[in-house]
Coordinates of C-alpha atoms and ligand atoms in Angstrom, one line a residue:
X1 CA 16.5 59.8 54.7
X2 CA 16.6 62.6 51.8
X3 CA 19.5 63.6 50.5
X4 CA 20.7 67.5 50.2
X5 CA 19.3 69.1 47.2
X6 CA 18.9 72.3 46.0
X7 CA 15.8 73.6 43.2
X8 CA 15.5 76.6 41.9
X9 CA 12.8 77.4 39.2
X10 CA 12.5 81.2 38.3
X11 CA 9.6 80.8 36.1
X12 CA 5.8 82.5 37.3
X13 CA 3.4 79.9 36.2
X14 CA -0.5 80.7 35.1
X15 CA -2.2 77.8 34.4
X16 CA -5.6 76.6 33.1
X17 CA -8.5 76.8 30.6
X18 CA -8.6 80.3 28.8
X19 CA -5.8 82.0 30.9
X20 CA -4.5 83.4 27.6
X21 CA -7.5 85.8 28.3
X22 CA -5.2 87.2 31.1
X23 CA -2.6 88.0 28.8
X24 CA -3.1 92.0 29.5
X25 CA -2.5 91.6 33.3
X26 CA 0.4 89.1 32.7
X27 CA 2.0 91.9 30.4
X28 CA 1.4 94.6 33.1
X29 CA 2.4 92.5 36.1
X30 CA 6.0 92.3 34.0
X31 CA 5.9 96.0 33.2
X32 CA 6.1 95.4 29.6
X33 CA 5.5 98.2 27.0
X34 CA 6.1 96.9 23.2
X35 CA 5.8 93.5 22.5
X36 CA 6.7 91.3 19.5
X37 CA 4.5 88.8 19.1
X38 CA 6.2 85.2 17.8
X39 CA 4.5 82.1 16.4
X40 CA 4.0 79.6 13.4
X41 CA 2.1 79.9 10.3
X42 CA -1.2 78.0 12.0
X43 CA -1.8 80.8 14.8
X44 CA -2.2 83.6 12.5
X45 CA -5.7 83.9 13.2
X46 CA -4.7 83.9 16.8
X47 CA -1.9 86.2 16.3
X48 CA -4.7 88.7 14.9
X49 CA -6.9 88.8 17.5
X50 CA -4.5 89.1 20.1
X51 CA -3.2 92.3 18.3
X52 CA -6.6 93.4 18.2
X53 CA -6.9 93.4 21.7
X54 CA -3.2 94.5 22.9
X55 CA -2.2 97.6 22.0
X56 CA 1.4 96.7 23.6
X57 CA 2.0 94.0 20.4
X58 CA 3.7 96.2 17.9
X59 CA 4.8 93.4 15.5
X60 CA 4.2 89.6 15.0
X61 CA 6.6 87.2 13.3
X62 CA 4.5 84.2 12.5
X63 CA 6.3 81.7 10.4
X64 CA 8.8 80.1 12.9
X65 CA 9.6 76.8 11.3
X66 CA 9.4 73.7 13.1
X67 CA 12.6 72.9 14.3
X68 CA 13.7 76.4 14.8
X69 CA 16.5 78.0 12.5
X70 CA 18.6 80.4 13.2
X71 CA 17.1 82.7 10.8
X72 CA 13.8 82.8 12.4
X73 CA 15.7 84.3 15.6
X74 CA 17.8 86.7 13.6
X75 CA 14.3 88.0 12.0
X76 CA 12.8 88.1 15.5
X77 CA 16.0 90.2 17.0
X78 CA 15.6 92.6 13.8
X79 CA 11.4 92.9 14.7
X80 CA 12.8 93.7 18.3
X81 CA 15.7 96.3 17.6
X82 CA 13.6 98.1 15.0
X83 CA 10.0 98.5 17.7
X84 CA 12.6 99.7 20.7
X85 CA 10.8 96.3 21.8
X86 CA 11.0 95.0 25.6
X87 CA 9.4 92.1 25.7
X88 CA 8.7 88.9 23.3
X89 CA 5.4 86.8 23.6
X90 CA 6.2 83.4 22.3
X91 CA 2.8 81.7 21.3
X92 CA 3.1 78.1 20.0
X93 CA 4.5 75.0 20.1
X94 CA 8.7 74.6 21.1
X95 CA 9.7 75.4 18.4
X96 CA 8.1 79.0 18.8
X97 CA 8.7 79.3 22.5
X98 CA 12.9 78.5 21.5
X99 CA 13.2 80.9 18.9
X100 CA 11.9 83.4 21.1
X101 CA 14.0 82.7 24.2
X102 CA 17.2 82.6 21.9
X103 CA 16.1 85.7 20.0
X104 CA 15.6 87.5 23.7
X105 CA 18.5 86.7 25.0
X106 CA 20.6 88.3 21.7
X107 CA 18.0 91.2 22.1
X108 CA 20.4 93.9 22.8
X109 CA 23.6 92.3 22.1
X110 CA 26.3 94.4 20.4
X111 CA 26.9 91.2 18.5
X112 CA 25.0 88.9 16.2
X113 CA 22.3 86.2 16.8
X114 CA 25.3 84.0 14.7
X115 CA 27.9 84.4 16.7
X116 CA 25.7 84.1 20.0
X117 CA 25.0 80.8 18.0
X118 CA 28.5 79.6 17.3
X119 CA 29.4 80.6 21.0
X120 CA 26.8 80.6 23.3
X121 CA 27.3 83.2 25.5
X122 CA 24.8 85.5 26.7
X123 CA 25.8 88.5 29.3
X124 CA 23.6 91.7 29.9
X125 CA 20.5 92.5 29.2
X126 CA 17.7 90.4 27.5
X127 CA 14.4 91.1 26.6
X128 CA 11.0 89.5 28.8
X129 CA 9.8 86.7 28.0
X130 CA 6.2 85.6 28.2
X131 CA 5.9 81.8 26.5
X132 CA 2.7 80.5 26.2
X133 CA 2.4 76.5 25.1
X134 CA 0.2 76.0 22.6
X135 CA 1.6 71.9 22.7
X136 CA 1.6 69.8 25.7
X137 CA 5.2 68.1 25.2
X138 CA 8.2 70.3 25.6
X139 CA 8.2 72.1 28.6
X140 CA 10.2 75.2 27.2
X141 CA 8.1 77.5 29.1
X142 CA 9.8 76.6 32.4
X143 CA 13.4 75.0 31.2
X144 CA 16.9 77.3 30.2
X145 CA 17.0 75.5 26.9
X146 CA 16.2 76.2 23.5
X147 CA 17.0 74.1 20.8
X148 CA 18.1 76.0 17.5
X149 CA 19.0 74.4 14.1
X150 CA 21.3 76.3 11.7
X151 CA 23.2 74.3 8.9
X152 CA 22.2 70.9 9.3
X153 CA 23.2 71.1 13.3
X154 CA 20.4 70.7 15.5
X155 CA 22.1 72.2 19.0
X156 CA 20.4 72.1 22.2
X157 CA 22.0 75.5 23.8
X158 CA 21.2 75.8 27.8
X159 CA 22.0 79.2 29.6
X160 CA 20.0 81.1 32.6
X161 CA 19.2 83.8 30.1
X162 CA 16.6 81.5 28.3
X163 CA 14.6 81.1 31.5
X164 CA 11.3 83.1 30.4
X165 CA 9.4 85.7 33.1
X166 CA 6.4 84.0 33.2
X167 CA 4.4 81.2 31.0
X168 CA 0.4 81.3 30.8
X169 CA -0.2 77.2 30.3
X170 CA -4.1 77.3 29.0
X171 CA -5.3 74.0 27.8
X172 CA -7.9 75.2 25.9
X173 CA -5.0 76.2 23.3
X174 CA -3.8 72.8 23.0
X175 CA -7.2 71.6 21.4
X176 CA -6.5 72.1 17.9
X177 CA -3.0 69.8 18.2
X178 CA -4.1 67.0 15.5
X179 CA -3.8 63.5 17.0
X180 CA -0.2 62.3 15.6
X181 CA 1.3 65.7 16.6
X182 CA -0.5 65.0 20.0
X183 CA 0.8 61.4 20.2
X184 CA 4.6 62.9 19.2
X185 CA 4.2 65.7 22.0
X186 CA 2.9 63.7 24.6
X187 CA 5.2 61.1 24.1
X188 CA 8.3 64.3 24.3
X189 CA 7.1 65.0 27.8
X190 CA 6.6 61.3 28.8
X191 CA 10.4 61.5 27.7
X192 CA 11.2 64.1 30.1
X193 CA 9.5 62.9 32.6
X194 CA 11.0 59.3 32.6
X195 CA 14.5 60.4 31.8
X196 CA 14.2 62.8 34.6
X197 CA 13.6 60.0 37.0
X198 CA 16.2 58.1 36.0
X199 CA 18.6 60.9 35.4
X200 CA 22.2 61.2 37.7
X201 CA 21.1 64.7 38.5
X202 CA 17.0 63.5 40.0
X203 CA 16.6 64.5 43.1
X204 CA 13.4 64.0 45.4
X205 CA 11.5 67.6 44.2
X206 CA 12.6 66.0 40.2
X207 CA 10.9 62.8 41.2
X208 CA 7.7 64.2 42.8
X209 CA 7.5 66.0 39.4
X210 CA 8.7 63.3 37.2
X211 CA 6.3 60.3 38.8
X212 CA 3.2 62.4 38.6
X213 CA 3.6 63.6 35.3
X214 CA 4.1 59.6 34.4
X215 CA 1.0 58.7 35.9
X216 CA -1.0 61.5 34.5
X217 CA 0.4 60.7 31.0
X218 CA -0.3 57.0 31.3
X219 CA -3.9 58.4 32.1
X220 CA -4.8 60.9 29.6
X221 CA -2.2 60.4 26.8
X222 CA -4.1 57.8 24.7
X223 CA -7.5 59.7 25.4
X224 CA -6.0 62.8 24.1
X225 CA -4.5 60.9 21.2
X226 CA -8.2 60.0 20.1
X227 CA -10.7 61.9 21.2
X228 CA -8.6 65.5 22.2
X229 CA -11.4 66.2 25.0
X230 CA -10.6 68.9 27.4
X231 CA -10.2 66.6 30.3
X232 CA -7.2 64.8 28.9
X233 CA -6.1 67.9 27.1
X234 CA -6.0 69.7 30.5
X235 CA -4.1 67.0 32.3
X236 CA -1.6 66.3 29.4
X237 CA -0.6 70.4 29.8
X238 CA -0.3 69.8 33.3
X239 CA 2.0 66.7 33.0
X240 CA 3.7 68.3 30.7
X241 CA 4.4 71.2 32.5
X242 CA 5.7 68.9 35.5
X243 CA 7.9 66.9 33.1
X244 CA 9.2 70.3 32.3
X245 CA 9.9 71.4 35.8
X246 CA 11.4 67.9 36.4
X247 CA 13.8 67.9 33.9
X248 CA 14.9 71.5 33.9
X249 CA 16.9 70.6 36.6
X250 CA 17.6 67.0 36.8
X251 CA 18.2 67.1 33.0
X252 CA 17.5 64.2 30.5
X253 CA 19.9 61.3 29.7
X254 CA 20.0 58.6 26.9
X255 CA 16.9 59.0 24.8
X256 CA 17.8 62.5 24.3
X257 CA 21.3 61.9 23.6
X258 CA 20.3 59.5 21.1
X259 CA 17.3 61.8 19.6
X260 CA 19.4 64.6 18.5
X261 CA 21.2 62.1 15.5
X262 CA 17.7 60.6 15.0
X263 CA 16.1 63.8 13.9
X264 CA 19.2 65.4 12.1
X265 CA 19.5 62.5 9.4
X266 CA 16.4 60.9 9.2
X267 CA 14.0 63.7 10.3
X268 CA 11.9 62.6 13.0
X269 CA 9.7 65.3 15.3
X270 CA 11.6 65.5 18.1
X271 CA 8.8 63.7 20.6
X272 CA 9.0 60.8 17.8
X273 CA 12.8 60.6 18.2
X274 CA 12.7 60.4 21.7
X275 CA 10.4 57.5 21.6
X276 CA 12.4 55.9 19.1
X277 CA 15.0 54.5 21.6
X278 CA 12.9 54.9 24.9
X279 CA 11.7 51.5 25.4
X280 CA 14.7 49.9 24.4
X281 CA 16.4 52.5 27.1
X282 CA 13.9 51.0 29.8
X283 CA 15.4 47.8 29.6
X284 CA 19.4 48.9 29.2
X285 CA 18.6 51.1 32.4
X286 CA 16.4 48.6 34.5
X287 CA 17.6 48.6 37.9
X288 CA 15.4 48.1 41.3
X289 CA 14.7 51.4 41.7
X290 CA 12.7 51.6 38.2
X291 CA 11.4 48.0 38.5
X292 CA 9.9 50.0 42.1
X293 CA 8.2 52.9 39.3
X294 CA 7.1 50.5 37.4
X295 CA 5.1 49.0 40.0
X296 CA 4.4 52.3 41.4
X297 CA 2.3 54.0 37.9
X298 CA 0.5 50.2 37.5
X299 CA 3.0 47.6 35.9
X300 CA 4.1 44.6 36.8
X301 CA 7.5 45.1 35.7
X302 CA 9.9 47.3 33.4
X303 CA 9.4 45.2 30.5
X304 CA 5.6 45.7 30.7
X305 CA 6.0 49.5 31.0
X306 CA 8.3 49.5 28.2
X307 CA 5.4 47.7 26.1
X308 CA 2.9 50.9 27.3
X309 CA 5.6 52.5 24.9
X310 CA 5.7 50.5 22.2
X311 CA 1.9 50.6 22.4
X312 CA 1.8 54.5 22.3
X313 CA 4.0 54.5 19.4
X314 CA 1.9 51.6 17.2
X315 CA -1.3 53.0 17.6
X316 CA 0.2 56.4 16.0
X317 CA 2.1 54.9 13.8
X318 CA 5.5 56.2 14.9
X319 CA 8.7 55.1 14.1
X320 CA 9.5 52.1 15.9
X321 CA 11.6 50.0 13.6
X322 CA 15.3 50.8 11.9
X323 CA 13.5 50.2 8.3
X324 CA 10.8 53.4 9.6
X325 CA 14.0 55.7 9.1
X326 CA 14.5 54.9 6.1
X327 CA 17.2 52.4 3.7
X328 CA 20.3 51.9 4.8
X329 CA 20.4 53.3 8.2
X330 CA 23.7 53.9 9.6
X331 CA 23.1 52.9 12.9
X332 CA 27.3 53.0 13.8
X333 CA 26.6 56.7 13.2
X334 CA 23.9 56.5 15.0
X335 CA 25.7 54.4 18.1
X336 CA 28.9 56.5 18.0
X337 CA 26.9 60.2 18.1
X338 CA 24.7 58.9 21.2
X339 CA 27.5 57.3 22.9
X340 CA 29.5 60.9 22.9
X341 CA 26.7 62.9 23.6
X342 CA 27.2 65.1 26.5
X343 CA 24.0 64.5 27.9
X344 CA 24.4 60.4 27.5
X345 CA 26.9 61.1 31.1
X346 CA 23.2 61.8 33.1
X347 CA 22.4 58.2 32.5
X348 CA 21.9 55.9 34.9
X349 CA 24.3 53.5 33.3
X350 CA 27.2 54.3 31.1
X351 CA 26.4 52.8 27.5
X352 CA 29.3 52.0 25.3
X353 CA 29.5 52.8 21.6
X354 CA 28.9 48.8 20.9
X355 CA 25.7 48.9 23.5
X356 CA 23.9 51.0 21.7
X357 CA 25.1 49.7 18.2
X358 CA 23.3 46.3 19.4
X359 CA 20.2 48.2 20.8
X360 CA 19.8 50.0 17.0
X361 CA 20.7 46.8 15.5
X362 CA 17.5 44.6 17.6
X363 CA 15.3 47.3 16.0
X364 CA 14.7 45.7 12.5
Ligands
NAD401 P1 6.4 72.6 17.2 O1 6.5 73.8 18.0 O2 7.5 72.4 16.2 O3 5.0 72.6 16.5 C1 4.8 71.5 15.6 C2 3.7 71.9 14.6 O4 2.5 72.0 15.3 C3 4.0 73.3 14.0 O5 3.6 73.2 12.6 C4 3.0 74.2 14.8 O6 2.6 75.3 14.0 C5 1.9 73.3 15.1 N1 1.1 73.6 16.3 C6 1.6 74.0 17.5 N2 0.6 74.2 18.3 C7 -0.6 73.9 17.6 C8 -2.0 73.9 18.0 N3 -2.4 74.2 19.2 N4 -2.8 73.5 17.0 C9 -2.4 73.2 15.8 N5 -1.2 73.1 15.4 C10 -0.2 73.5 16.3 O7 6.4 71.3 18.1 P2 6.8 71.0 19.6 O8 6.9 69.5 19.7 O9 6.0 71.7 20.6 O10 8.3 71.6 19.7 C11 9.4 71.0 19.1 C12 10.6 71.8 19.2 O11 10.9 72.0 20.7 C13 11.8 71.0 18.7 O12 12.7 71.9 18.1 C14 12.5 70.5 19.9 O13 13.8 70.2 19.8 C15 12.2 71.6 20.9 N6 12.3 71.2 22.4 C16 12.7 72.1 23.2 C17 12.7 71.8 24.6 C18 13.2 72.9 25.6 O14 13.3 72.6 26.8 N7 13.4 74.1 25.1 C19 12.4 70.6 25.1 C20 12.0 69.6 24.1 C21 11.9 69.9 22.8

């Protein structure tokens, strides 16, 4: 029998190889008239030619850093307010695509990007929203969250007004992504897509989501990793896309709860982060009903799945060990932040403080 669910997913989605072609209709289909164009320093060229060929882009910010501050969405509000702009086109990796959902929804606020910040609250009107992934890893073209950094706090904000209009997912974009940001990506939405499975909140749409995007991953991730064809480049957007649409609603649990600590003090890419604890999670969480994915996507067991992990991490030479973070780790720190996170009450299994102080401390 299936249990009641509801799923709701506001987001128009174009997908595949040179869609960004389409970007004219997609800006006429939402009625937009001036545009701000939004991205990081390595689309500039990009950013040119699409100005070139749309009139409706009045401005470009280009230098979003990764790991978006706060600044870059006070800049992008001031490009906005000062081209009577409608609409923001986000091109680039998360980090682009958050700025520009956070710097849409403070649009035409009376007050400041700062104070939406330190309150997140976001009535009224916002500006469109057209994101266009240039990563296959986050899934911010289909979720309500961007995640902004502003003094040393890294805050993952979630509100309805972050949900973008429409997302043009072309592959073809993705082909420049060099292989360890590719591994780090991948690995984000292999993240989302396991931790949506085994969230509180899954429900059977989130699973149907959430299983094929792990078998696709498990499929092309590697591939794309080293050769970056446009097969596995094409199916890694698509899983990533589905992780995203999984986890938008059933949310993510423990590895995420954990990551935000990871990256704050010792600076890891989000995707690497994630991957940090995920194997290690695999095992905390086992239960039948992931010994039964396992089997499902090709393992014999949990244990073996969470060696695929610890596989994908090796051969990129991510962080795997306690000593990769650097001396002196202070894993109770660590073990205390993940245990209160809010998003560590979507696990499957409730993890004490001292759990997870024994998980960080196996990891030498
Ligand atoms: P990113 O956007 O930070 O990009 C990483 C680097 O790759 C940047 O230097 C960027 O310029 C470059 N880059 C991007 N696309 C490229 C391409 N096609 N070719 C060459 N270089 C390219 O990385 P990301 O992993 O996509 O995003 C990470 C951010 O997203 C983090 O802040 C993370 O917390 C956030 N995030 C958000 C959500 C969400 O739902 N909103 C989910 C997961 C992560």
């Amino acid at each position: 029998m299936i249990d009641s669910f509801l799923y709701q997913q506001p987001v128009k989605i174009r997908f595949g190889n040179g869609m960004i072609s389409q970007l004219d209709d997609v800006l006429n289909e939402i009625e937009a008239e001036k545009c701000v164009l939004v991205s990081s320093k390595s689309f500039s060229e990009k950013c040119n030619k699409l100005i070139e060929e749309n009139e409706k882009i009045k401005a470009v910010y280009s230098s979003v850093h990764p790991n978006p501050l706060l600044s870059d969405c006070e800049k992008i509000v001031e490009l906005i307010k000062a081209n009577g702009a409608d609409t923001v086109i986000a091109l680039g990796g998360g980090s682009s695509i958050d700025a520009s959902k956070f710097a849409a929804a403070c649009a035409y606020s009376e007050i400041s990007p700062k104070e939406h910040y330190l309150s997140p609250a976001f009535p009224g009107k916002t500006a469109k929203i057209v994101a266009v992934p240039t990563t296959s890893g986050t899934g911010s073209e289909v979720t309500k969250v961007a995640v902004i950094s502003h003094e040393n706090e890294k805050k993952s904000i979630h509100n309805p007004a972050f949900m973008p209009d429409i997302c043009i997912v072309d592959p073809e974009l993705t082909l420049t992504v060099p292989p360890k940001s590719t591994m780090i990506t991948g690995i984000d939405a292999f993240t989302h897509a396991i931790e949506a499975y085994w969230s509180v909140n899954h429900q059977p749409l989130t699973d149907l989501f959430a299983v094929e995007s792990i078998r696709l991953i498990l499929a092309n991730l590697e591939n794309a990793y080293k050769t970056g064809d446009i097969e596995s480049r094409s199916n890694m957007s698509y899983a990533s896309l589905l992780a995203g649409l999984a986890f938008s609603v059933a949310k993510t649990a423990a590895s995420h709860a954990c990551s935000f600590s990871i990256s704050a003090y010792y600076h890891l890419p989000h995707g690497e982060a994630c991957a940090f604890t995920l194997d290690s999670l695999m095992l905390l969480n086992n239960s039948e009903r992931l010994e039964s994915l396992s089997k499902a996507v090709g393992f014999e067991n949990t244990a073996d799945f969470a060696e695929k992990i610890r596989y994908f991490k090796k051969i990129a030479g991510l962080a795997s060990k306690l000593s990769d973070l650097g001396e002196n780790v202070d894993i109770e720190t660590l073990a205390k932040e993940g245990a209160n996170h809010p998003l560590m009450a979507n696990n499957p299994v409730k993890l004490s403080e001292k759990q997870l102080y024994e998980m960080y401390e196996a990891l030498q």
